[in-house]
Coordinates of C-alpha atoms in Angstrom, one line a residue:
X58 CA -20.2 161.0 201.2
X59 CA -19.8 159.8 204.9
X60 CA -22.8 160.7 206.9
X61 CA -21.9 161.4 211.1
X62 CA -25.2 160.9 213.1
X63 CA -24.7 162.7 216.2
X64 CA -27.8 162.2 218.7
X65 CA -27.2 165.3 221.4
X66 CA -29.7 166.0 223.7
X67 CA -28.5 167.2 228.2
X68 CA -31.9 165.5 229.6
X69 CA -30.9 161.8 230.8
X70 CA -34.3 159.8 230.2
X71 CA -35.5 160.9 227.0
X72 CA -34.7 158.4 224.3
X73 CA -31.7 159.1 222.9
X74 CA -30.4 155.7 222.5
X75 CA -34.2 154.8 220.8
X76 CA -33.7 157.6 218.8
X77 CA -30.1 155.9 218.2
X78 CA -31.5 152.8 217.6
X79 CA -34.5 153.4 215.2
X80 CA -31.6 155.7 213.2
X81 CA -29.6 152.6 213.2
X82 CA -32.9 150.2 212.7
X83 CA -33.3 152.6 209.4
X84 CA -29.5 153.2 207.7
X85 CA -29.2 149.1 208.4
X86 CA -32.5 148.0 206.5
X87 CA -32.7 150.9 203.7
X88 CA -28.9 149.8 202.3
X89 CA -28.6 150.2 198.3
X90 CA -25.7 147.8 197.3
X91 CA -22.9 150.4 196.8
X92 CA -23.8 151.6 200.5
X93 CA -20.9 152.9 203.0
X94 CA -20.5 150.6 205.5
X95 CA -22.2 151.0 209.5
X96 CA -20.3 152.3 212.1
X97 CA -22.6 152.7 215.5
X98 CA -20.7 154.0 218.5
X99 CA -21.9 154.2 221.8
X100 CA -20.3 157.7 224.1
X101 CA -22.2 156.8 226.9
X102 CA -20.1 156.4 230.0
X103 CA -22.1 155.2 232.5
X104 CA -25.5 153.5 230.3
X105 CA -24.6 152.3 228.0
X106 CA -27.8 151.7 226.9
X107 CA -26.7 151.2 222.5
X108 CA -24.2 149.4 222.9
X109 CA -26.4 146.8 225.0
X110 CA -28.6 146.1 220.8
X111 CA -27.4 142.7 220.0
X112 CA -28.2 143.3 216.2
X113 CA -25.4 145.2 215.3
X114 CA -22.1 145.3 216.6
X115 CA -22.1 148.6 218.3
X116 CA -18.9 149.7 220.3
X117 CA -18.3 151.3 223.5
X118 CA -16.0 154.9 223.7
X119 CA -13.9 154.6 226.8
X120 CA -13.9 158.3 227.5
X121 CA -12.7 157.1 231.7
X122 CA -9.1 157.2 232.8
X123 CA -8.9 153.5 234.1
X124 CA -9.8 153.6 237.8
X125 CA -11.8 157.5 238.1
X126 CA -14.7 158.6 237.0
X127 CA -13.5 161.4 235.3
X128 CA -14.0 162.4 231.8
X129 CA -11.1 162.9 229.9
X130 CA -11.7 164.5 227.2
X131 CA -8.3 163.9 225.4
X132 CA -10.9 160.2 224.6
X133 CA -12.8 161.8 221.7
X134 CA -9.8 162.3 220.4
X135 CA -10.1 158.3 218.4
X136 CA -13.5 158.8 217.3
X137 CA -12.2 162.0 215.6
X138 CA -8.8 160.2 214.5
X139 CA -12.0 157.2 213.4
X140 CA -14.4 159.7 211.5
X141 CA -11.8 161.2 209.3
X142 CA -10.1 158.7 208.0
X143 CA -12.4 155.8 208.2
X144 CA -15.6 156.2 204.6
X145 CA -18.1 154.7 206.8
X146 CA -21.7 156.1 208.0
X147 CA -21.2 156.4 211.8
X148 CA -24.7 156.9 214.4
X149 CA -23.1 158.1 217.8
X150 CA -25.5 158.2 220.7
X151 CA -23.7 160.6 223.4
X152 CA -25.3 159.7 227.0
X153 CA -26.4 162.6 229.4
X154 CA -22.6 162.5 231.4
X155 CA -20.9 163.1 228.6
X156 CA -23.0 165.6 226.4
X157 CA -20.9 169.1 228.4
X158 CA -18.6 166.5 227.5
X159 CA -19.1 165.8 224.0
X160 CA -19.8 169.9 223.3
X161 CA -17.4 171.3 225.0
X162 CA -14.7 168.9 222.8
X163 CA -16.4 168.9 219.9
X164 CA -16.6 172.8 220.3
X165 CA -13.4 173.7 221.6
X166 CA -11.5 172.5 218.5
X167 CA -14.2 172.6 216.2
X168 CA -13.8 169.2 215.2
X169 CA -16.8 169.6 213.5
X170 CA -16.1 172.0 210.4
X171 CA -13.3 169.5 210.3
X172 CA -16.1 166.9 209.7
X173 CA -17.5 169.6 207.0
X174 CA -14.1 170.2 205.4
X175 CA -13.4 166.4 205.4
X176 CA -15.9 165.7 202.9
X177 CA -18.5 164.9 205.8
X178 CA -21.9 165.3 206.5
X179 CA -22.5 165.9 209.5
X180 CA -26.5 165.5 211.0
X181 CA -27.0 166.7 214.8
X182 CA -30.5 165.0 215.8
X183 CA -31.9 166.6 219.6
X184 CA -34.8 165.0 221.4
X185 CA -36.7 167.0 222.4
X186 CA -40.3 164.9 225.2
X187 CA -43.6 166.4 226.6
X188 CA -44.2 166.5 230.1
X189 CA -41.4 167.4 232.9
X190 CA -38.8 167.7 230.2
X191 CA -40.0 169.9 228.1
X192 CA -37.9 172.7 229.6
X193 CA -34.6 171.1 229.0
X194 CA -34.8 169.5 226.0
X195 CA -36.2 172.3 224.8
X196 CA -33.2 174.2 226.1
X197 CA -31.0 171.5 225.4
X198 CA -31.9 171.5 221.5
X199 CA -31.4 175.7 221.9
X200 CA -27.9 175.4 223.4
X201 CA -26.7 172.7 220.8
X202 CA -27.8 174.8 218.1
X203 CA -26.6 177.9 219.3
X204 CA -23.1 175.9 219.4
X205 CA -23.2 174.1 215.9
X206 CA -21.8 175.9 212.3
X207 CA -24.1 176.6 210.1
X208 CA -23.3 174.5 208.0
X209 CA -24.6 171.0 210.0
X210 CA -28.3 169.6 209.3
X211 CA -30.5 170.0 212.3
X212 CA -32.6 167.0 213.2
X213 CA -35.7 167.9 216.2
X214 CA -37.1 164.3 217.5
X215 CA -40.1 165.0 218.5
X216 CA -41.3 162.3 221.3
X217 CA -44.5 162.6 223.4
X218 CA -44.2 159.6 225.8
X219 CA -44.0 161.8 228.4
X220 CA -46.2 164.1 227.4
X221 CA -47.5 166.7 224.9
X222 CA -44.4 168.5 223.0
X223 CA -46.2 172.2 224.0
X224 CA -46.2 175.2 225.9
X225 CA -49.1 177.7 226.9
X226 CA -51.1 175.9 224.2
X227 CA -48.3 176.7 221.5
X228 CA -46.9 173.2 219.1
X229 CA -42.8 172.9 218.6
X230 CA -43.2 174.2 215.1
X231 CA -45.0 177.8 217.2
X232 CA -42.6 177.8 219.9
X233 CA -39.7 180.9 220.1
X234 CA -37.2 177.7 220.0
X235 CA -38.2 176.4 216.2
X236 CA -39.2 180.0 215.3
X237 CA -35.1 181.1 216.4
X238 CA -33.8 178.2 214.3
X239 CA -36.5 177.1 211.3
X240 CA -33.4 177.7 208.7
X241 CA -30.8 175.4 210.3
X242 CA -33.1 172.5 211.1
X243 CA -34.1 170.1 208.2
X244 CA -36.7 167.8 209.6
X245 CA -39.1 167.9 212.1
X246 CA -39.1 164.0 213.2
X247 CA -42.2 163.1 215.4
X248 CA -42.7 159.7 217.0
X249 CA -45.5 158.7 216.5
X250 CA -48.3 159.4 219.2
X251 CA -50.1 155.6 219.9
X252 CA -52.4 154.5 222.1
X253 CA -50.1 153.2 225.4
X254 CA -51.6 150.5 226.4
X255 CA -51.6 149.2 222.8
X256 CA -48.9 150.4 221.5
X257 CA -47.1 151.8 224.3
X258 CA -47.3 148.5 225.8
X259 CA -45.2 146.8 222.6
X260 CA -42.7 149.7 222.6
X261 CA -42.0 149.8 226.2
X262 CA -41.4 145.8 226.0
X263 CA -39.4 146.0 222.4
X264 CA -37.0 148.2 224.1
X265 CA -36.3 146.6 227.0
X266 CA -35.2 143.0 225.5
X267 CA -32.7 145.9 222.8
X268 CA -35.0 144.1 219.5
X269 CA -35.1 145.6 216.3
X270 CA -38.9 146.1 215.2
X271 CA -37.2 143.0 212.3
X272 CA -36.6 141.6 215.5
X273 CA -39.6 141.8 217.6
X274 CA -41.3 140.7 214.5
X275 CA -39.9 138.1 214.1
X276 CA -40.1 136.7 217.5
X277 CA -43.1 134.7 218.6
X278 CA -42.3 135.8 222.0
X279 CA -44.8 138.7 221.1
X280 CA -48.4 138.2 220.4
X281 CA -49.4 139.0 216.9
X282 CA -51.6 142.3 217.6
X283 CA -48.0 142.8 219.1
X284 CA -47.0 142.0 215.8
X285 CA -48.9 144.0 214.1
X286 CA -48.4 147.1 215.9
X287 CA -44.9 147.1 216.2
X288 CA -45.0 146.7 212.3
X289 CA -47.4 149.4 211.6
X290 CA -44.5 151.8 214.1
X291 CA -42.0 150.8 211.9
X292 CA -43.7 151.9 208.4
X293 CA -44.3 155.1 210.0
X294 CA -41.0 155.8 211.6
X295 CA -40.1 154.4 208.4
X296 CA -41.9 156.9 206.9
X297 CA -40.4 159.9 208.0
X298 CA -36.7 159.1 208.0
X299 CA -37.3 158.5 204.3
X300 CA -38.5 162.9 203.5
X301 CA -36.8 164.1 206.5
X302 CA -32.9 161.8 205.1
X303 CA -33.2 163.0 202.0
X304 CA -30.2 163.7 200.6

């Protein structure tokens, strides 16, 4: 069965592309002999960061008319044709600037239902972060959940990089947003929260260079201890994705 992974969150700078890259790495590194081909798509018209990774041929979807900054929702037709016709697994990184246009397109065209009816497994991943972005990312998750049909799998990614994901002493699973959607949330995936001086600095260096875990661990530009820490993070993330994405 072809699986379509959408990364969707209206708040910018919260780790959507990081999430897309983790999914891409996990799917690339855990392929069976009979697995479907992988296709990676970047729909961000402003910060097409996903397409800057060199480990995979990420395709950039042009959704703006030539010479214009306006997003033309009709350009998403090409994406839907691809998703409906090709037998492949997809990871689609959707930027903050294209969040509303893509959300509108998917809703108005009943596009998600078309994918499900065509036998696609549809997974929608939304990042929730701590700190000042907590309220915005919670609202973004709620908005996305409300727009998606019941047979879509929802995944909440908790990114603690900007602060603890809690409000009034409540953790995510104690918040109203989780309780309202708990029957639809397939998994909550927590990105490891470790020392910013060591693990955090290594992750920043890896992401700034648009490297995968495998590339960074094999690179002599990273110290032995940096490579050790990155290997540890990869192991934890992959174990959590093993559990979350099990069919």
